[in-house]
CSV table of C-alpha atoms in Angstrom, one decimal:
chain,number,residue,atom,x,y,z
A,588,MET,CA,-64.8,16.2,-148.7
A,589,ILE,CA,-66.0,17.4,-145.4
A,590,ILE,CA,-69.5,17.1,-144.1
A,591,SER,CA,-70.6,18.5,-140.8
A,592,VAL,CA,-73.5,16.7,-139.4
A,593,LEU,CA,-75.5,18.2,-136.5
A,594,LEU,CA,-77.7,15.7,-134.8
A,595,SER,CA,-80.6,16.4,-132.5
A,596,GLY,CA,-80.1,18.4,-129.4
A,597,VAL,CA,-76.9,20.1,-130.5
A,598,VAL,CA,-76.2,23.6,-129.4
A,599,VAL,CA,-73.3,25.4,-131.2
A,600,ALA,CA,-71.9,28.7,-130.2
A,601,LEU,CA,-69.6,30.3,-132.8
A,602,ALA,CA,-67.9,33.7,-132.6
A,603,GLN,CA,-67.5,34.2,-136.3
A,604,HIS,CA,-67.6,32.5,-139.7
A,605,ASN,CA,-64.5,33.8,-141.5
A,606,TYR,CA,-62.1,31.6,-143.4
A,607,ASP,CA,-58.8,31.1,-141.6
A,608,ASP,CA,-55.9,29.7,-143.8
A,609,ASN,CA,-53.8,28.8,-140.8
A,610,PHE,CA,-56.6,26.8,-139.2
A,611,ALA,CA,-57.5,24.9,-142.3
A,612,ARG,CA,-53.9,24.0,-143.4
A,613,ASN,CA,-52.7,22.6,-140.0
A,614,LYS,CA,-55.9,21.4,-138.4
A,615,THR,CA,-58.6,20.5,-140.9
A,616,PHE,CA,-56.7,20.2,-144.2
A,617,PRO,CA,-55.1,16.9,-143.2
A,618,LEU,CA,-58.6,15.5,-142.6
A,619,SER,CA,-60.1,16.9,-145.7
A,620,ALA,CA,-57.2,16.3,-148.2
A,621,ALA,CA,-57.1,12.5,-147.8
A,622,ALA,CA,-60.6,11.5,-146.7
A,623,MET,CA,-64.2,12.3,-146.6
A,624,ILE,CA,-64.6,13.6,-143.0
A,625,ILE,CA,-67.7,13.9,-141.1
A,626,SER,CA,-67.5,16.0,-137.9
A,627,VAL,CA,-70.4,14.9,-135.7
A,628,LEU,CA,-71.8,16.8,-132.8
A,629,LEU,CA,-73.9,14.5,-130.7
A,630,SER,CA,-77.0,15.4,-128.8
A,631,GLY,CA,-76.5,17.4,-125.7
A,632,VAL,CA,-73.1,18.7,-126.7
A,633,VAL,CA,-72.4,22.4,-126.4
A,634,VAL,CA,-69.6,23.7,-128.5
A,635,ALA,CA,-68.1,27.1,-127.9
A,636,LEU,CA,-65.4,28.2,-130.3
A,637,ALA,CA,-63.3,31.4,-130.2
A,638,GLN,CA,-63.1,31.7,-133.9
A,639,HIS,CA,-64.7,30.2,-137.1
A,640,ASN,CA,-62.0,31.1,-139.6
A,641,TYR,CA,-60.3,28.8,-142.1
A,642,ASP,CA,-56.8,28.2,-140.8
A,643,ASP,CA,-54.3,26.8,-143.2
A,644,ASN,CA,-51.8,26.0,-140.5
A,645,PHE,CA,-54.4,24.1,-138.5
A,646,ALA,CA,-55.6,22.1,-141.5
A,647,ARG,CA,-52.1,21.3,-142.8
A,648,ASN,CA,-50.3,20.3,-139.6
A,649,LYS,CA,-53.0,19.1,-137.2
A,650,THR,CA,-55.7,17.2,-139.1
A,651,PHE,CA,-53.8,16.0,-142.2
A,652,PRO,CA,-52.3,13.1,-140.2
A,653,LEU,CA,-55.7,12.2,-139.0
A,654,SER,CA,-57.0,12.1,-142.6
A,655,ALA,CA,-54.1,10.0,-143.7
A,656,ALA,CA,-54.6,7.6,-140.8
A,657,ALA,CA,-58.2,6.9,-142.1
A,658,TYR,CA,-56.6,5.1,-145.0
A,659,ALA,CA,-54.4,2.8,-142.8
A,660,ASP,CA,-55.5,-0.8,-142.1
A,661,ASP,CA,-54.6,-0.1,-138.5
A,662,PRO,CA,-55.0,3.6,-137.6
A,663,GLU,CA,-53.4,3.0,-134.2
A,664,ARG,CA,-50.0,3.0,-135.9
A,665,CYS,CA,-50.7,6.7,-136.5
A,666,VAL,CA,-53.1,7.7,-133.7
A,667,LYS,CA,-53.4,6.1,-130.2
A,668,ARG,CA,-56.6,5.3,-128.4
A,669,VAL,CA,-58.6,4.5,-131.5
A,670,LYS,CA,-61.8,2.7,-132.2
A,671,HIS,CA,-61.8,1.6,-135.9
A,672,VAL,CA,-64.9,0.4,-137.6
A,673,ILE,CA,-65.0,-1.3,-141.1
A,674,VAL,CA,-68.3,-2.3,-142.7
A,675,SER,CA,-69.5,-3.5,-146.1
A,676,CYS,CA,-71.2,-0.7,-148.0
A,677,GLY,CA,-71.8,-2.2,-151.4
A,678,TRP,CA,-71.2,-5.2,-153.7
A,679,TRP,CA,-67.4,-4.8,-153.8
A,680,SER,CA,-66.5,-2.1,-151.4
A,681,LYS,CA,-66.0,-1.5,-147.7
A,682,CYS,CA,-66.3,1.8,-145.8
A,683,SER,CA,-64.5,2.7,-142.6
A,684,GLY,CA,-63.9,5.4,-140.0
A,685,PHE,CA,-62.4,5.8,-136.7
A,686,VAL,CA,-62.7,7.9,-133.5
A,687,ALA,CA,-59.7,8.8,-131.4
A,688,LYS,CA,-59.0,10.7,-128.3
A,689,ILE,CA,-56.0,13.1,-128.4
A,690,PRO,CA,-55.0,14.0,-124.9
A,691,SER,CA,-52.3,16.5,-125.9
A,692,GLU,CA,-55.0,18.6,-127.6
A,693,ASN,CA,-57.8,17.7,-125.2
A,694,ALA,CA,-59.8,16.7,-128.2
A,695,ILE,CA,-61.8,13.9,-129.8
A,696,ALA,CA,-61.2,13.3,-133.5
A,697,LEU,CA,-63.6,11.6,-135.9
A,698,SER,CA,-62.3,10.6,-139.4
A,699,PHE,CA,-63.9,8.7,-142.2
A,700,ARG,CA,-61.9,7.2,-145.1
A,701,GLY,CA,-62.8,8.4,-148.6
A,702,THR,CA,-63.1,6.4,-151.9
A,703,LYS,CA,-60.5,3.6,-152.2
A,704,GLY,CA,-60.0,2.0,-155.6
A,705,LYS,CA,-61.7,2.0,-158.9
A,706,LEU,CA,-64.4,-0.6,-158.0
A,707,GLN,CA,-65.6,1.6,-155.1
A,708,LEU,CA,-65.5,4.7,-157.3
A,709,MET,CA,-67.6,2.9,-159.9
A,710,GLU,CA,-70.1,1.7,-157.3
A,711,ILE,CA,-70.4,5.3,-155.9
A,712,PHE,CA,-71.2,6.7,-159.3
A,713,GLY,CA,-73.5,3.9,-160.2
A,714,THR,CA,-75.5,4.3,-157.0
A,715,THR,CA,-75.5,8.1,-157.2
A,716,LEU,CA,-76.7,8.2,-160.7
A,717,THR,CA,-79.4,5.6,-160.4
A,718,THR,CA,-81.0,6.3,-157.0
A,719,LYS,CA,-82.8,9.3,-155.5
A,720,ARG,CA,-81.1,11.5,-153.1
A,721,ILE,CA,-82.2,11.3,-149.5
A,722,ARG,CA,-83.8,14.2,-147.7
A,723,TRP,CA,-81.7,15.2,-144.6
A,724,LYS,CA,-83.7,16.3,-141.6
A,725,VAL,CA,-82.7,17.1,-138.0
A,726,ASN,CA,-85.6,17.6,-135.5
A,727,ASP,CA,-88.0,18.1,-138.5
A,728,GLN,CA,-85.7,20.8,-139.9
A,729,TYR,CA,-84.9,20.2,-143.6
A,730,LEU,CA,-81.2,20.6,-144.3
A,731,GLY,CA,-81.0,19.5,-147.9
A,732,GLN,CA,-80.3,16.2,-149.7
A,733,VAL,CA,-77.5,13.7,-149.7
A,734,GLY,CA,-76.5,10.9,-152.1
A,735,ARG,CA,-77.8,7.5,-150.9
A,736,TYR,CA,-74.3,5.9,-151.1
A,737,PHE,CA,-72.8,8.3,-148.6
A,738,HIS,CA,-75.9,8.4,-146.4
A,739,ASP,CA,-75.9,4.6,-146.1
A,740,ALA,CA,-72.2,4.4,-145.7
A,741,PHE,CA,-72.2,6.9,-142.8
A,742,TYR,CA,-75.0,5.2,-140.9
A,743,GLY,CA,-73.5,1.8,-141.6
A,744,ILE,CA,-70.3,2.8,-139.8
A,745,TRP,CA,-72.1,4.8,-137.1
A,746,ASP,CA,-74.5,2.1,-136.3
A,747,GLY,CA,-71.8,-0.5,-136.7
A,748,GLY,CA,-70.2,0.6,-133.4
A,749,LEU,CA,-68.6,3.9,-134.0
A,750,GLY,CA,-71.5,5.9,-132.5
A,751,VAL,CA,-71.5,4.0,-129.3
A,752,HIS,CA,-67.7,4.6,-128.9
A,753,VAL,CA,-68.1,8.3,-129.6
A,754,GLN,CA,-70.8,8.5,-126.9
A,755,LYS,CA,-68.5,6.7,-124.4
A,756,LEU,CA,-65.6,9.0,-125.1
A,757,LEU,CA,-67.7,12.1,-124.7
A,758,LYS,CA,-69.0,10.7,-121.4
A,759,ASP,CA,-65.5,10.0,-120.2
A,760,CYS,CA,-64.2,13.3,-121.3
A,761,ALA,CA,-66.8,15.9,-120.7
A,762,ASP,CA,-64.3,18.8,-121.1
A,763,CYS,CA,-62.8,17.5,-124.4
A,764,LYS,CA,-63.1,19.8,-127.4
A,765,ILE,CA,-64.7,18.9,-130.7
A,766,TRP,CA,-62.9,20.3,-133.8
A,767,ILE,CA,-65.4,21.1,-136.5
A,768,SER,CA,-64.8,21.3,-140.2
A,769,TYR,CA,-66.6,24.7,-140.3
A,770,SER,CA,-68.1,23.7,-143.6
A,771,PHE,CA,-65.2,24.5,-145.8
A,772,ARG,CA,-64.2,22.3,-148.7
A,773,VAL,CA,-60.5,22.4,-149.6
A,774,VAL,CA,-60.1,22.1,-153.4
A,775,HIS,CA,-57.0,21.8,-155.6
A,776,TYR,CA,-57.3,23.5,-159.0
A,777,ARG,CA,-57.3,20.1,-160.8
A,778,ASP,CA,-59.9,18.5,-158.5
A,779,ALA,CA,-62.6,17.1,-160.8
A,780,VAL,CA,-64.7,15.6,-158.0
A,781,VAL,CA,-66.2,19.0,-157.1
A,782,GLN,CA,-67.7,19.1,-160.7
A,783,LEU,CA,-69.1,15.6,-160.6
A,784,PRO,CA,-71.7,14.2,-160.6
A,785,TYR,CA,-73.7,16.9,-162.2
A,786,TRP,CA,-76.6,18.5,-160.3
A,787,TYR,CA,-74.9,18.2,-157.0
A,788,GLU,CA,-73.5,21.0,-154.9
A,789,HIS,CA,-70.7,19.8,-152.8
A,790,HIS,CA,-70.4,22.7,-150.5
A,791,SER,CA,-71.4,26.3,-150.1
A,792,ARG,CA,-67.9,27.5,-149.2
A,793,GLU,CA,-64.9,26.4,-151.1
A,794,VAL,CA,-61.2,27.0,-150.3
A,795,PHE,CA,-59.4,27.0,-153.6
A,796,TYR,CA,-55.7,26.4,-153.9
A,797,LYS,CA,-53.6,26.7,-157.0
A,798,GLU,CA,-50.9,24.3,-158.4
A,799,ASP,CA,-48.6,23.6,-155.5
A,800,MET,CA,-51.0,24.6,-152.6
A,801,LYS,CA,-48.5,26.8,-150.8
A,802,PRO,CA,-49.5,28.2,-147.4
A,803,ASN,CA,-51.6,31.3,-147.6
A,804,GLU,CA,-52.1,31.0,-151.4
A,805,PHE,CA,-55.8,30.3,-151.5
A,806,HIS,CA,-59.1,31.9,-152.3
A,807,VAL,CA,-62.3,31.4,-150.4
A,808,CYS,CA,-65.4,31.1,-152.6
A,809,GLU,CA,-68.8,31.7,-151.1
A,810,GLY,CA,-71.7,29.9,-152.6
A,811,ALA,CA,-69.5,27.6,-154.5
């Protein structure tokens, strides 16, 4: 599950909005396949990208390891120069995320772990079904609604130390790139999560893969 969050003061310049299988598979798929990922552009950041396509190669070979690392007790075993934050986000569950600098790519990566275990899954569904969704606004611009559990989990991690570290990394590395999810959700054909809970729309653009998720065997659905 990928959520791109644009905070106040962000300027984003994009050349195009096409789906690129190579980009998603090797850059963003690793992040999206194993975790809920939130790509955050902080205030004052200007992002200029040469393309806005879904790239399977990028998703599969670049960001998948980052997604898997979000599930590790110690992400530094997978990625160096990491700030890892773990917070309580319910009666039984904890939520976590990390930010890492990747010098070889001149990039800063931000990855959030997804649901872990049956108790957390039950808590997510319980909160989602019994509480009102929260209106999401940036600079008084209404951007839709988000489930309370995920809203509170994100801000718990962000305010729990991750946000400060991201700001520090951006200050120390003014020329670093920020890889963005481009608002694509990668879906396996048996993925039930995109259908539940009812009355929620997970994403407007879906990248649908069949059984074995071979490279280049996908379909991009607009308005999913």
